[in-house]
Every structure is written in C-alpha cells, then in structure tokens.
mmCIF file of C-alpha atoms in Angstrom:
data_model
loop_
_atom_site.group_PDB
_atom_site.id
_atom_site.type_symbol
_atom_site.label_atom_id
_atom_site.label_comp_id
_atom_site.label_asym_id
_atom_site.label_seq_id
_atom_site.Cartn_x
_atom_site.Cartn_y
_atom_site.Cartn_z
ATOM 1 C CA ARG A 1 89.374 75.219 -55.459
ATOM 2 C CA ASN A 2 87.064 72.516 -57.619
ATOM 3 C CA ASN A 3 88.011 69.833 -54.806
ATOM 4 C CA ILE A 4 91.401 69.354 -56.250
ATOM 5 C CA GLU A 5 93.710 67.172 -53.944
ATOM 6 C CA ILE A 6 97.350 68.737 -53.547
ATOM 7 C CA THR A 7 99.752 67.501 -51.363
ATOM 8 C CA ALA A 8 102.546 69.989 -51.569
ATOM 9 C CA PRO A 9 104.135 70.187 -47.975
ATOM 10 C CA ALA A 10 102.339 73.459 -46.077
ATOM 11 C CA SER A 11 105.744 75.385 -46.338
ATOM 12 C CA GLU A 12 105.628 75.104 -50.238
ATOM 13 C CA ALA A 13 101.919 75.939 -50.558
ATOM 14 C CA GLY A 14 102.044 79.742 -51.390
ATOM 15 C CA ALA A 15 104.863 78.748 -54.087
ATOM 16 C CA PHE A 16 102.436 76.044 -55.228
ATOM 17 C CA LEU A 17 99.685 78.226 -55.485
ATOM 18 C CA GLU A 18 101.665 81.120 -56.975
ATOM 19 C CA GLU A 19 103.024 78.936 -59.680
ATOM 20 C CA ALA A 20 100.069 77.124 -60.593
ATOM 21 C CA LYS A 21 97.773 80.066 -60.670
ATOM 22 C CA MET A 22 94.949 77.678 -60.050
ATOM 23 C CA GLU A 23 91.316 79.595 -59.481
ATOM 24 C CA LEU A 24 89.632 79.621 -56.383
ATOM 25 C CA THR A 25 85.879 79.093 -56.125
ATOM 26 C CA MET A 26 84.705 82.483 -53.943
ATOM 27 C CA CYS A 27 81.259 83.140 -52.528
ATOM 28 C CA CYS A 28 79.670 86.624 -51.231
ATOM 29 C CA PRO A 29 76.705 85.740 -48.688
ATOM 30 C CA THR A 30 74.208 89.178 -49.184
ATOM 31 C CA LEU A 31 71.519 90.754 -47.751
ATOM 32 C CA PHE A 32 68.543 89.208 -49.276
ATOM 33 C CA GLY A 33 67.696 91.643 -52.538
ATOM 34 C CA LEU A 34 71.087 92.559 -52.819
ATOM 35 C CA GLU A 35 72.246 89.693 -54.942
ATOM 36 C CA GLY A 36 71.840 91.171 -58.360
ATOM 37 C CA ILE A 37 73.790 94.322 -57.104
ATOM 38 C CA VAL A 38 76.703 92.372 -55.926
ATOM 39 C CA ALA A 39 76.991 90.239 -59.272
ATOM 40 C CA ASP A 40 76.775 93.240 -61.272
ATOM 41 C CA GLU A 41 79.640 94.758 -58.838
ATOM 42 C CA LEU A 42 81.586 91.661 -59.443
ATOM 43 C CA ARG A 43 80.991 91.677 -63.369
ATOM 44 C CA PHE A 44 81.553 95.276 -64.280
ATOM 45 C CA GLY A 45 84.003 96.092 -61.527
ATOM 46 C CA GLY A 46 86.284 93.220 -61.204
ATOM 47 C CA ARG A 47 85.350 92.487 -64.895
ATOM 48 C CA LEU A 48 84.475 88.558 -64.311
ATOM 49 C CA THR A 49 82.615 86.779 -66.680
ATOM 50 C CA ASP A 50 81.249 83.658 -64.595
ATOM 51 C CA VAL A 51 79.379 85.052 -61.813
ATOM 52 C CA ARG A 52 76.027 83.308 -60.538
ATOM 53 C CA ALA A 53 73.350 84.614 -57.988
ATOM 54 C CA GLU A 54 71.871 82.590 -55.930
ATOM 55 C CA ASN A 55 69.427 83.507 -52.864
ATOM 56 C CA GLY A 56 71.477 85.270 -50.177
ATOM 57 C CA ARG A 57 74.945 84.905 -52.098
ATOM 58 C CA VAL A 58 77.215 85.131 -55.037
ATOM 59 C CA PHE A 59 79.504 82.796 -56.591
ATOM 60 C CA PHE A 60 82.595 83.303 -58.906
ATOM 61 C CA GLU A 61 86.072 82.187 -59.483
ATOM 62 C CA GLY A 62 89.192 84.215 -59.716
ATOM 63 C CA ASP A 63 92.818 83.903 -58.258
ATOM 64 C CA GLU A 64 94.341 85.510 -55.150
ATOM 65 C CA SER A 65 94.559 88.882 -56.896
ATOM 66 C CA THR A 66 90.501 88.577 -57.592
ATOM 67 C CA LEU A 67 90.077 87.858 -53.668
ATOM 68 C CA ALA A 68 91.809 90.918 -52.781
ATOM 69 C CA TRP A 69 90.124 93.086 -55.067
ATOM 70 C CA ALA A 70 86.426 91.716 -53.660
ATOM 71 C CA ASN A 71 87.518 92.460 -50.488
ATOM 72 C CA ILE A 72 88.504 95.899 -51.025
ATOM 73 C CA ASN A 73 85.989 97.191 -53.327
ATOM 74 C CA LEU A 74 82.642 95.201 -53.207
ATOM 75 C CA ARG A 75 80.135 97.665 -51.582
ATOM 76 C CA CYS A 76 77.097 95.652 -51.291
ATOM 77 C CA ALA A 77 78.647 92.120 -49.889
ATOM 78 C CA GLU A 78 78.774 90.820 -46.341
ATOM 79 C CA ARG A 79 82.234 89.001 -47.184
ATOM 80 C CA VAL A 80 84.284 87.014 -49.057
ATOM 81 C CA LEU A 81 84.378 83.233 -48.406
ATOM 82 C CA ILE A 82 86.546 80.398 -50.545
ATOM 83 C CA ARG A 83 84.607 77.205 -51.112
ATOM 84 C CA LEU A 84 86.947 74.126 -50.565
ATOM 85 C CA GLY A 85 84.396 71.532 -51.174
ATOM 86 C CA VAL A 86 80.559 70.197 -51.665
ATOM 87 C CA PHE A 87 79.472 67.089 -50.610
ATOM 88 C CA ARG A 88 76.645 64.884 -48.858
ATOM 89 C CA ALA A 89 76.803 64.612 -45.295
ATOM 90 C CA LYS A 90 73.534 62.385 -43.750
ATOM 91 C CA THR A 91 75.874 61.345 -41.296
ATOM 92 C CA PHE A 92 78.671 62.259 -38.871
ATOM 93 C CA ASP A 93 80.886 59.914 -40.760
ATOM 94 C CA GLN A 94 80.302 61.374 -44.159
ATOM 95 C CA LEU A 95 80.571 64.768 -42.686
ATOM 96 C CA PHE A 96 84.010 63.564 -41.073
ATOM 97 C CA GLU A 97 85.468 62.045 -44.392
ATOM 98 C CA GLY A 98 84.254 65.196 -46.423
ATOM 99 C CA VAL A 99 85.941 67.393 -44.240
ATOM 100 C CA LYS A 100 88.965 65.203 -43.995
ATOM 101 C CA ALA A 101 89.671 64.851 -47.620
ATOM 102 C CA LEU A 102 89.537 68.736 -48.417
ATOM 103 C CA PRO A 103 93.191 70.227 -48.945
ATOM 104 C CA TRP A 104 93.492 72.076 -45.500
ATOM 105 C CA GLU A 105 97.475 72.569 -45.509
ATOM 106 C CA GLU A 106 97.377 74.217 -48.620
ATOM 107 C CA PHE A 107 95.842 77.129 -46.451
ATOM 108 C CA ILE A 108 96.507 76.435 -42.970
ATOM 109 C CA PRO A 109 99.874 76.518 -41.617
ATOM 110 C CA ALA A 110 101.285 74.230 -38.757
ATOM 111 C CA ASP A 111 100.567 77.361 -36.152
ATOM 112 C CA GLY A 112 97.080 78.687 -37.569
ATOM 113 C CA ALA A 113 94.390 79.331 -35.598
ATOM 114 C CA PHE A 114 91.182 77.410 -37.013
ATOM 115 C CA PRO A 115 87.909 78.164 -35.196
ATOM 116 C CA VAL A 116 84.826 76.391 -36.918
ATOM 117 C CA LYS A 117 81.108 78.063 -36.995
ATOM 118 C CA GLY A 118 78.355 76.884 -39.185
ATOM 119 C CA HIS A 119 74.517 76.354 -39.464
ATOM 120 C CA SER A 120 72.064 73.510 -40.645
ATOM 121 C CA LEU A 121 68.776 73.642 -42.480
ATOM 122 C CA ASP A 122 66.707 70.785 -42.913
ATOM 123 C CA SER A 123 69.249 67.904 -42.484
ATOM 124 C CA ALA A 124 69.734 64.863 -40.722
ATOM 125 C CA LEU A 125 72.822 66.563 -38.695
ATOM 126 C CA HIS A 126 70.869 69.553 -37.206
ATOM 127 C CA SER A 127 72.770 69.624 -33.818
ATOM 128 C CA ILE A 128 75.509 72.523 -34.479
ATOM 129 C CA PRO A 129 77.710 72.168 -31.840
ATOM 130 C CA ASP A 130 78.366 68.266 -32.909
ATOM 131 C CA CYS A 131 78.475 69.201 -36.274
ATOM 132 C CA GLN A 132 81.133 71.738 -34.778
ATOM 133 C CA LYS A 133 83.352 69.277 -33.173
ATOM 134 C CA ILE A 134 83.257 66.857 -36.156
ATOM 135 C CA VAL A 135 84.576 69.485 -38.603
ATOM 136 C CA LYS A 136 87.209 70.457 -36.252
ATOM 137 C CA LYS A 137 88.476 66.868 -35.317
ATOM 138 C CA ALA A 138 88.413 66.157 -39.301
ATOM 139 C CA VAL A 139 90.744 69.182 -39.823
ATOM 140 C CA VAL A 140 92.758 68.342 -37.242
ATOM 141 C CA SER A 141 92.977 64.690 -38.611
ATOM 142 C CA ARG A 142 94.333 65.948 -42.067
ATOM 143 C CA LEU A 143 97.070 68.600 -40.579
ATOM 144 C CA SER A 144 98.272 66.183 -38.206
ATOM 145 C CA GLN A 145 99.082 63.901 -40.935
ATOM 146 C CA LYS A 146 100.798 66.306 -43.330
ATOM 147 C CA TYR A 147 102.632 68.191 -40.230
ATOM 148 C CA GLY A 148 103.467 64.975 -38.471
ATOM 149 C CA GLN A 149 101.975 66.636 -34.971
ATOM 150 C CA GLY A 150 99.091 65.419 -32.822
ATOM 151 C CA TRP A 151 98.343 68.911 -31.295
ATOM 152 C CA PHE A 152 98.008 72.378 -32.384
ATOM 153 C CA GLU A 153 98.252 75.330 -30.155
ATOM 154 C CA GLU A 154 96.797 77.647 -32.854
ATOM 155 C CA SER A 155 99.039 80.825 -31.873
ATOM 156 C CA GLY A 156 99.208 82.116 -35.359
ATOM 157 C CA ALA A 157 96.636 83.793 -37.732
ATOM 158 C CA LYS A 158 93.050 83.062 -37.751
ATOM 159 C CA TYR A 159 91.819 80.695 -40.852
ATOM 160 C CA GLN A 160 87.797 80.799 -40.082
ATOM 161 C CA ILE A 161 86.331 77.728 -41.238
ATOM 162 C CA GLN A 162 82.697 77.762 -41.958
ATOM 163 C CA PHE A 163 80.184 74.863 -42.474
ATOM 164 C CA ALA A 164 76.552 75.264 -44.218
ATOM 165 C CA ILE A 165 74.546 71.992 -44.327
ATOM 166 C CA MET A 166 71.333 72.248 -46.187
ATOM 167 C CA HIS A 167 69.308 69.117 -47.375
ATOM 168 C CA ASP A 168 71.620 67.086 -46.654
ATOM 169 C CA THR A 169 74.560 68.684 -48.468
ATOM 170 C CA ALA A 170 77.431 70.197 -46.961
ATOM 171 C CA GLU A 171 79.336 73.193 -48.140
ATOM 172 C CA ILE A 172 82.711 74.124 -46.355
ATOM 173 C CA TYR A 173 84.305 77.415 -46.580
ATOM 174 C CA LEU A 174 87.151 79.585 -45.176
ATOM 175 C CA ASP A 175 86.526 83.364 -44.455
ATOM 176 C CA THR A 176 88.837 85.673 -45.611
ATOM 177 C CA SER A 177 87.198 88.784 -44.789
ATOM 178 C CA GLY A 178 86.914 88.192 -40.888
ATOM 179 C CA ALA A 179 84.582 91.594 -39.932
ATOM 180 C CA GLY A 180 81.751 91.496 -42.040
ATOM 181 C CA LEU A 181 82.405 94.158 -45.221
ATOM 182 C CA HIS A 182 79.689 96.160 -43.845
ATOM 183 C CA LYS A 183 82.205 97.108 -40.940
ATOM 184 C CA ARG A 184 83.961 99.977 -43.498
ATOM 185 C CA GLY A 185 86.077 101.114 -40.681
ATOM 186 C CA TYR A 186 84.482 104.738 -40.228
ATOM 187 C CA ARG A 187 81.628 104.115 -38.061
ATOM 188 C CA ALA A 188 82.980 102.936 -34.754
ATOM 189 C CA ASN A 189 79.608 104.241 -33.027
ATOM 190 C CA SER A 190 76.270 104.652 -34.373
ATOM 191 C CA ASN A 191 72.873 105.571 -33.407
ATOM 192 C CA ALA A 192 70.140 103.302 -31.847
ATOM 193 C CA ALA A 193 68.849 102.229 -35.199
ATOM 194 C CA PRO A 194 72.000 102.079 -37.614
ATOM 195 C CA LEU A 195 71.097 100.869 -41.301
ATOM 196 C CA ARG A 196 73.752 98.481 -42.560
ATOM 197 C CA GLU A 197 76.414 100.195 -44.563
ATOM 198 C CA THR A 198 75.998 97.535 -47.335
ATOM 199 C CA LEU A 199 72.464 98.511 -47.721
ATOM 200 C CA ALA A 200 72.791 101.933 -47.647
ATOM 201 C CA ALA A 201 75.190 102.008 -50.939
ATOM 202 C CA ALA A 202 72.655 99.370 -52.331
ATOM 203 C CA MET A 203 69.661 102.078 -52.016
ATOM 204 C CA VAL A 204 72.270 104.698 -53.602
ATOM 205 C CA LYS A 205 73.195 102.051 -56.371
ATOM 206 C CA LEU A 206 69.726 101.291 -56.946
ATOM 207 C CA ALA A 207 68.809 105.047 -57.749
ATOM 208 C CA ARG A 208 71.651 105.273 -60.230
ATOM 209 C CA TRP A 209 72.728 108.049 -58.123
ATOM 210 C CA ARG A 210 76.437 109.450 -59.262
ATOM 211 C CA GLY A 211 76.722 112.797 -58.120
ATOM 212 C CA ARG A 212 75.261 114.702 -60.900
ATOM 213 C CA GLU A 213 72.309 116.141 -58.759
ATOM 214 C CA PRO A 214 72.030 117.534 -55.285
ATOM 215 C CA PHE A 215 71.489 114.357 -52.789
ATOM 216 C CA LEU A 216 69.432 115.035 -49.426
ATOM 217 C CA ASP A 217 69.111 112.632 -46.631
ATOM 218 C CA PRO A 218 66.342 114.032 -43.935
ATOM 219 C CA PHE A 219 67.237 111.357 -41.445
ATOM 220 C CA CYS A 220 70.478 111.132 -41.510
ATOM 221 C CA GLY A 221 71.290 109.300 -38.327
ATOM 222 C CA SER A 222 74.838 108.298 -38.290
ATOM 223 C CA GLY A 223 75.113 109.577 -41.779
ATOM 224 C CA THR A 224 75.403 106.416 -43.148
ATOM 225 C CA ILE A 225 73.702 106.729 -46.516
ATOM 226 C CA ALA A 226 75.156 110.328 -47.173
ATOM 227 C CA ILE A 227 78.586 108.794 -46.397
ATOM 228 C CA GLU A 228 78.119 105.922 -48.790
ATOM 229 C CA ALA A 229 76.782 107.891 -51.302
ATOM 230 C CA ALA A 230 79.919 110.364 -51.028
ATOM 231 C CA MET A 231 82.469 107.656 -51.183
ATOM 232 C CA ILE A 232 80.511 106.049 -54.364
ATOM 233 C CA ALA A 233 80.539 109.354 -56.144
ATOM 234 C CA GLN A 234 84.353 109.764 -55.267
ATOM 235 C CA ARG A 235 84.721 106.179 -56.302
ATOM 236 C CA ARG A 236 86.716 105.630 -53.018
ATOM 237 C CA ALA A 237 86.793 101.837 -52.095
ATOM 238 C CA PRO A 238 84.817 100.820 -49.016
ATOM 239 C CA GLY A 239 87.781 98.445 -47.859
ATOM 240 C CA LEU A 240 90.515 100.912 -47.483
ATOM 241 C CA LEU A 241 90.214 102.180 -44.293
ATOM 242 C CA ARG A 242 90.460 98.211 -42.664
ATOM 243 C CA ARG A 243 92.209 94.891 -42.854
ATOM 244 C CA PHE A 244 91.248 91.543 -43.853
ATOM 245 C CA ASP A 245 91.949 88.242 -42.037
ATOM 246 C CA ALA A 246 93.467 86.441 -45.509
ATOM 247 C CA GLU A 247 96.073 89.340 -45.578
ATOM 248 C CA LYS A 248 97.437 87.860 -42.816
ATOM 249 C CA TRP A 249 97.761 84.316 -44.575
ATOM 250 C CA SER A 250 101.066 82.660 -45.287
ATOM 251 C CA CYS A 251 99.441 80.933 -48.425
ATOM 252 C CA PHE A 252 98.864 84.339 -50.133
ATOM 253 C CA ASP A 253 101.277 87.106 -51.283
ATOM 254 C CA LYS A 254 100.938 90.331 -49.213
ATOM 255 C CA LYS A 255 101.886 92.231 -52.302
ATOM 256 C CA VAL A 256 98.920 91.177 -53.987
ATOM 257 C CA TRP A 257 96.965 93.175 -51.486
ATOM 258 C CA GLN A 258 99.180 95.847 -51.631
ATOM 259 C CA GLN A 259 98.754 96.161 -55.086
ATOM 260 C CA ALA A 260 95.079 95.821 -54.904
ATOM 261 C CA ARG A 261 94.791 98.878 -52.342
ATOM 262 C CA GLU A 262 97.479 100.871 -54.244
ATOM 263 C CA ASP A 263 94.660 100.322 -57.640
ATOM 264 C CA ALA A 264 92.065 101.646 -55.438
ATOM 265 C CA LEU A 265 93.771 104.141 -54.296
ATOM 266 C CA CYS A 266 94.443 105.364 -57.988
ATOM 267 C CA MET A 267 90.882 105.108 -58.827
ATOM 268 C CA ALA A 268 89.633 107.180 -56.207
ATOM 269 C CA ASP A 269 88.903 110.922 -56.741
ATOM 270 C CA ALA A 270 89.301 112.170 -53.246
ATOM 271 C CA ALA A 271 89.343 116.055 -54.550
ATOM 272 C CA ALA A 272 85.756 115.653 -55.818
ATOM 273 C CA ARG A 273 83.055 117.789 -54.433
ATOM 274 C CA PHE A 274 79.265 116.810 -54.495
ATOM 275 C CA ASP A 275 76.052 118.430 -53.321
ATOM 276 C CA ILE A 276 75.369 116.316 -50.557
ATOM 277 C CA VAL A 277 73.352 117.071 -47.438
ATOM 278 C CA GLY A 278 71.988 114.939 -44.619
ATOM 279 C CA SER A 279 70.115 116.665 -41.652
ATOM 280 C CA ASP A 280 68.583 115.000 -38.484
ATOM 281 C CA ILE A 281 66.103 116.390 -35.547
ATOM 282 C CA ASP A 282 68.663 115.224 -33.143
ATOM 283 C CA PRO A 283 71.953 117.409 -32.341
ATOM 284 C CA GLU A 284 73.602 114.200 -30.955
ATOM 285 C CA CYS A 285 73.065 112.310 -34.388
ATOM 286 C CA VAL A 286 74.498 115.449 -36.447
ATOM 287 C CA LYS A 287 77.447 115.394 -34.668
ATOM 288 C CA LEU A 288 78.212 111.799 -34.607
ATOM 289 C CA SER A 289 77.488 111.955 -38.943
ATOM 290 C CA ILE A 290 80.100 114.572 -38.773
ATOM 291 C CA SER A 291 82.348 112.603 -36.760
ATOM 292 C CA ASN A 292 81.728 109.680 -39.162
ATOM 293 C CA ALA A 293 82.362 111.712 -42.313
ATOM 294 C CA HIS A 294 85.721 112.987 -41.154
ATOM 295 C CA LYS A 295 86.625 109.225 -40.164
ATOM 296 C CA ALA A 296 85.849 108.111 -43.679
ATOM 297 C CA GLY A 297 87.413 110.757 -45.568
ATOM 298 C CA VAL A 298 84.451 112.337 -47.266
ATOM 299 C CA ALA A 299 83.860 115.378 -45.004
ATOM 300 C CA GLY A 300 84.678 117.538 -47.644
ATOM 301 C CA THR A 301 81.854 116.789 -49.575
ATOM 302 C CA VAL A 302 79.131 116.040 -47.197
ATOM 303 C CA PHE A 303 77.507 118.748 -44.863
ATOM 304 C CA PHE A 304 75.132 117.663 -42.332
ATOM 305 C CA GLU A 305 72.716 120.090 -40.194
ATOM 306 C CA GLN A 306 69.946 119.911 -37.710
ATOM 307 C CA ALA A 307 66.323 120.235 -39.089
ATOM 308 C CA ASP A 308 63.149 118.780 -38.698
ATOM 309 C CA ALA A 309 62.534 116.422 -41.842
ATOM 310 C CA THR A 310 58.628 117.602 -41.994
ATOM 311 C CA LYS A 311 59.533 121.362 -41.940
ATOM 312 C CA ARG A 312 62.345 121.402 -44.752
ATOM 313 C CA ASP A 313 61.787 123.075 -48.124
ATOM 314 C CA TYR A 314 61.730 120.157 -50.442
ATOM 315 C CA SER A 315 60.922 122.730 -53.555
ATOM 316 C CA GLY A 316 64.201 122.153 -55.132
ATOM 317 C CA GLY A 317 65.169 119.249 -57.509
ATOM 318 C CA GLY A 318 67.518 116.380 -56.787
ATOM 319 C CA ILE A 319 66.993 113.157 -55.248
ATOM 320 C CA LEU A 320 65.731 112.241 -51.615
ATOM 321 C CA PHE A 321 67.115 109.420 -49.495
ATOM 322 C CA ALA A 322 65.321 108.348 -46.347
ATOM 323 C CA ASN A 323 65.661 105.859 -43.671
ATOM 324 C CA PRO A 324 63.011 106.961 -41.400
ATOM 325 C CA PRO A 325 62.115 105.012 -38.136
ATOM 326 C CA TYR A 326 60.457 101.979 -38.329
ATOM 327 C CA GLY A 327 58.459 101.850 -34.902
ATOM 328 C CA GLU A 328 58.562 98.129 -33.784
ATOM 329 C CA ARG A 329 56.649 98.752 -30.653
ATOM 330 C CA LEU A 330 53.185 99.620 -31.047
ATOM 331 C CA LEU A 331 53.425 102.879 -29.501
ATOM 332 C CA GLU A 332 56.298 103.801 -31.754
ATOM 333 C CA LYS A 333 54.744 102.549 -34.654
ATOM 334 C CA ARG A 334 51.993 104.679 -34.505
ATOM 335 C CA GLU A 335 54.422 107.430 -33.711
ATOM 336 C CA ALA A 336 56.273 106.245 -37.123
ATOM 337 C CA GLU A 337 52.984 106.244 -39.387
ATOM 338 C CA ALA A 338 52.297 109.906 -38.198
ATOM 339 C CA LEU A 339 55.938 110.527 -38.994
ATOM 340 C CA TYR A 340 55.390 109.182 -42.706
ATOM 341 C CA THR A 341 52.042 111.398 -43.026
ATOM 342 C CA ALA A 342 53.918 114.467 -42.152
ATOM 343 C CA LEU A 343 56.796 113.771 -44.496
ATOM 344 C CA GLY A 344 54.495 112.887 -47.090
ATOM 345 C CA ARG A 345 52.239 115.947 -47.276
ATOM 346 C CA ALA A 346 55.968 118.099 -47.189
ATOM 347 C CA THR A 347 57.113 116.044 -50.103
ATOM 348 C CA LYS A 348 53.522 115.964 -51.980
ATOM 349 C CA ASN A 349 54.504 118.460 -54.647
ATOM 350 C CA SER A 350 58.439 118.167 -54.722
ATOM 351 C CA PRO A 351 59.966 117.479 -57.656
ATOM 352 C CA MET A 352 62.671 115.308 -56.166
ATOM 353 C CA LYS A 353 62.886 111.935 -57.002
ATOM 354 C CA GLN A 354 62.339 109.796 -53.707
ATOM 355 C CA TYR A 355 64.031 106.527 -52.396
ATOM 356 C CA ILE A 356 62.499 105.738 -48.544
ATOM 357 C CA LEU A 357 62.998 102.313 -46.965
ATOM 358 C CA SER A 358 60.586 101.485 -44.537
ATOM 359 C CA SER A 359 59.392 97.878 -43.140
ATOM 360 C CA ASP A 360 55.592 99.311 -42.441
ATOM 361 C CA PRO A 361 53.522 97.268 -44.716
ATOM 362 C CA LEU A 362 51.264 100.558 -44.547
ATOM 363 C CA PHE A 363 53.897 103.180 -45.349
ATOM 364 C CA GLU A 364 52.230 103.923 -48.793
ATOM 365 C CA ARG A 365 48.777 104.866 -47.172
ATOM 366 C CA CYS A 366 50.668 106.891 -44.439
ATOM 367 C CA TYR A 367 52.586 108.608 -47.011
ATOM 368 C CA GLY A 368 49.514 109.556 -49.084
ATOM 369 C CA ARG A 369 50.405 107.732 -52.495
ATOM 370 C CA PRO A 370 51.744 104.622 -54.170
ATOM 371 C CA ALA A 371 55.300 104.172 -54.958
ATOM 372 C CA ASP A 372 56.183 104.212 -58.719
ATOM 373 C CA LYS A 373 58.238 100.900 -58.082
ATOM 374 C CA ARG A 374 59.205 99.202 -54.908
ATOM 375 C CA ARG A 375 62.022 96.584 -53.757
ATOM 376 C CA LYS A 376 62.187 93.806 -51.014
ATOM 377 C CA LEU A 377 65.039 94.408 -49.159
ATOM 378 C CA TYR A 378 66.258 93.166 -45.780
ATOM 379 C CA ASN A 379 68.099 95.424 -42.883
ATOM 380 C CA GLY A 380 69.630 92.810 -40.954
ATOM 381 C CA MET A 381 66.973 90.608 -40.352
ATOM 382 C CA ILE A 382 64.336 93.175 -40.554
ATOM 383 C CA LYS A 383 62.211 92.559 -43.927
ATOM 384 C CA CYS A 384 61.768 96.130 -45.839
ATOM 385 C CA GLU A 385 60.741 97.921 -49.059
ATOM 386 C CA LEU A 386 62.555 100.501 -50.832
ATOM 387 C CA HIS A 387 59.392 102.929 -51.864
ATOM 388 C CA MET A 388 60.481 104.553 -55.153
ATOM 389 C CA TYR A 389 59.236 108.085 -56.253
ATOM 390 C CA PHE A 390 60.558 109.118 -59.487
ATOM 391 C CA LYS A 391 57.444 109.361 -62.414
ATOM 392 C CA ASN A 392 56.929 112.954 -61.401
ATOM 393 C CA ALA A 393 60.239 114.252 -61.118
ATOM 394 C CA PRO A 394 61.514 116.497 -63.876
ATOM 395 C CA ARG A 395 63.502 114.798 -66.830
ATOM 396 C CA LYS A 396 67.062 116.287 -67.660
ATOM 397 C CA PRO A 397 66.969 118.225 -71.119
ATOM 398 C CA ARG A 398 68.811 115.639 -73.706
ATOM 399 C CA PRO A 399 71.876 117.436 -75.119
ATOM 400 C CA GLN A 400 71.015 119.321 -78.659
ATOM 401 C CA VAL A 401 72.860 117.492 -81.487
#
C-alpha cells in the first residue's frame, strides 16, 4: 500500500480500491531455496516486472487481480501476504503508533475477525505474546476511531494479521491465503513422512520436465511428486480445488476471483496424457496415491503400482524423481543408507536422468557416485539437497533442418 493514509469510510473501501486502482505490495514467503523459482513464476506466469527475491520470500506489486492470480496459480510459494507497512519499533510505543497509523479500515469491516500472530528476531521487542497484544490494541484503537465503537465481536470473515520484527524493524502484513498454498486440497491424508507439495513442484520445475519424456517416482509415498508433475504438464492451476481467505473479504470484488478461476480453467488441458508412473513397496501408500490422484483430477494420466525401488528395471529412458526415506534416528539412518546403496547399484548404468532429494550428507558416498549438480532445499525445517544426475543421460537428437 506504500503506507498511504486513506480515510474513506469502510463501507466505501471496496469502491475506493476499485476506482483508484492502487497497487498492493505483496509478499510470498517460500521454503529456503525456492525464492528464485517463485520469482520466475511471477515474472513469466504473472507477467510481472517488479519482482524482488530475498531470503525466504519474494516481493511484487499488483492489484486485486494479481493477488487472486497469485493465490490460484503459484506452485512453489507458501502463501500470499499484503504488506501494509514497515517502520522502526524498538519500543512498544513505537510498535503501537506504527500499527495504528496503518489504514486498517480499508480492509477490515466492523464485523471482521482480525487475529494476530508473528515473530521477532534479534530485536529489543522479543516477547511474542506482548507484541501480539500491542498490535491488537493498536488495530482496535484505529478501527474504534473509524467506526465509532469500542467493542468488536469479530463474527465475520477472518483477516489474519501477521507481524515480523527483525533487527528492530517491524513489517505488518495481512494474510490473504488462509491455509498455506502447499495445501492444494487433494491430499487430505498422507503417509508418515509427507513431502510438501510446493517442494515437489519445485523439484519438477528444477528438472524442467514438461511431459515430453517418461516420468518415474519409485518412492511415491502419497503420490505428491507424480501428482504435481501431472498438474504441471496439464497446466492445471494448483489452487483450483480450494478457497482462500481473501475471497470472503468485503473490500475485494468476488468477480475478480471468479474471473481468475475461469482463466486458470481455460489454461488447463485436462485431456492431455503423459507417461507418469509412481511406485512404492508399501501397498497402503499405493492406495493412498491413487486416491489422491483422483481427488487432484489427474488419475487419467498417473499410474501407481506396488514395487521394490531397488529391484526395478531402470534401463529405459526418461527421468527419475525420488524422495527416499531420510532416516532421522540412528537405526533408521543406517537402514536408509543401505537403501541408498542398493538404489545406486540398481540405477548405476541407467540412461535416466535422476533427481533425488536427501537430508543425509553421506548420500553420494552411499549412492556410489557424486552428483553432477546439487541444490540446497528445505523440506519444512529439514535441510536437504537435491542431487541431480544428468550428464550420462542420452541427449535428444537435434531436429534435421
């Protein structure tokens, strides 16, 4: 919002936003290592020019239609926030006054619910509960002046407020997504060690797989990597199966969200078929993957089967994606490393390109060969590396001129 003070009554806020076409400053938090991918999604998919990637987040400018597009279409971002203001806050008084100065009435109506959460790092204001109370008190004070009431029942739509205080600088946001964007809506249930959908999509994007070659995931788990690959190949927007908090906000036009969904549906090619196979040694994981693929709408192009990853035939071409067990405890770690060794033997002479995610620093030693390239990624809070093997894969012949 560029911290511009606007005093239009709340009942006119939506009309004012529509008439003024003011740009919103938005922020997408990401898993560490995915900032560049999200920035590219915004530049090329959203056709935005002013995109800035920082550690763990990406900033961009746009209007309400940009906001709706980002929530529905971004594959690797965690959520979409609107940044309302940035200011110094070494004391509670500074925090209170800085929050109170922001135009909350532009967004939050008299019946809106506005819970507060946040974090602080290397700052004088380190008590999160106290900071929450101050932020809440400041917003109530501002809205009380605007609406002429001292009590808010907060019975309406949710306007989640977030604060981040780093090195005594406070940043204040509104969360437009609600549940994280990695919750696509197709995976109500998962196996014991689920891979985030945003990270699975990032693995596929890093490999630049678009459906032109066979795809194999021999550790499919709940089917996440294969399903995300199918959605990418079919150009199916990841947010089509779910709703977002900002869709209920009275300050935004519901027709904008409806149009964004219709545009996303027009882009999808649900009839397209690809050679995508996932397998797991656990039959329950196979059943779960099949169920999730049906919910995601990609069951027609993804095939799941029960198979031992160390005994599969990898002599065919294509690309292999894998998120094998990490083994966080000592005994499990030894078992996982033995599994890496067996998988390495099985794939040693394979022409397939291989992209394998692991948190084990000894993975390459166990696998039997160094990766051609590595990429540091985080699966939630677990530090991992994506090991990429592609130099021995046969190149596609150049078309004859």
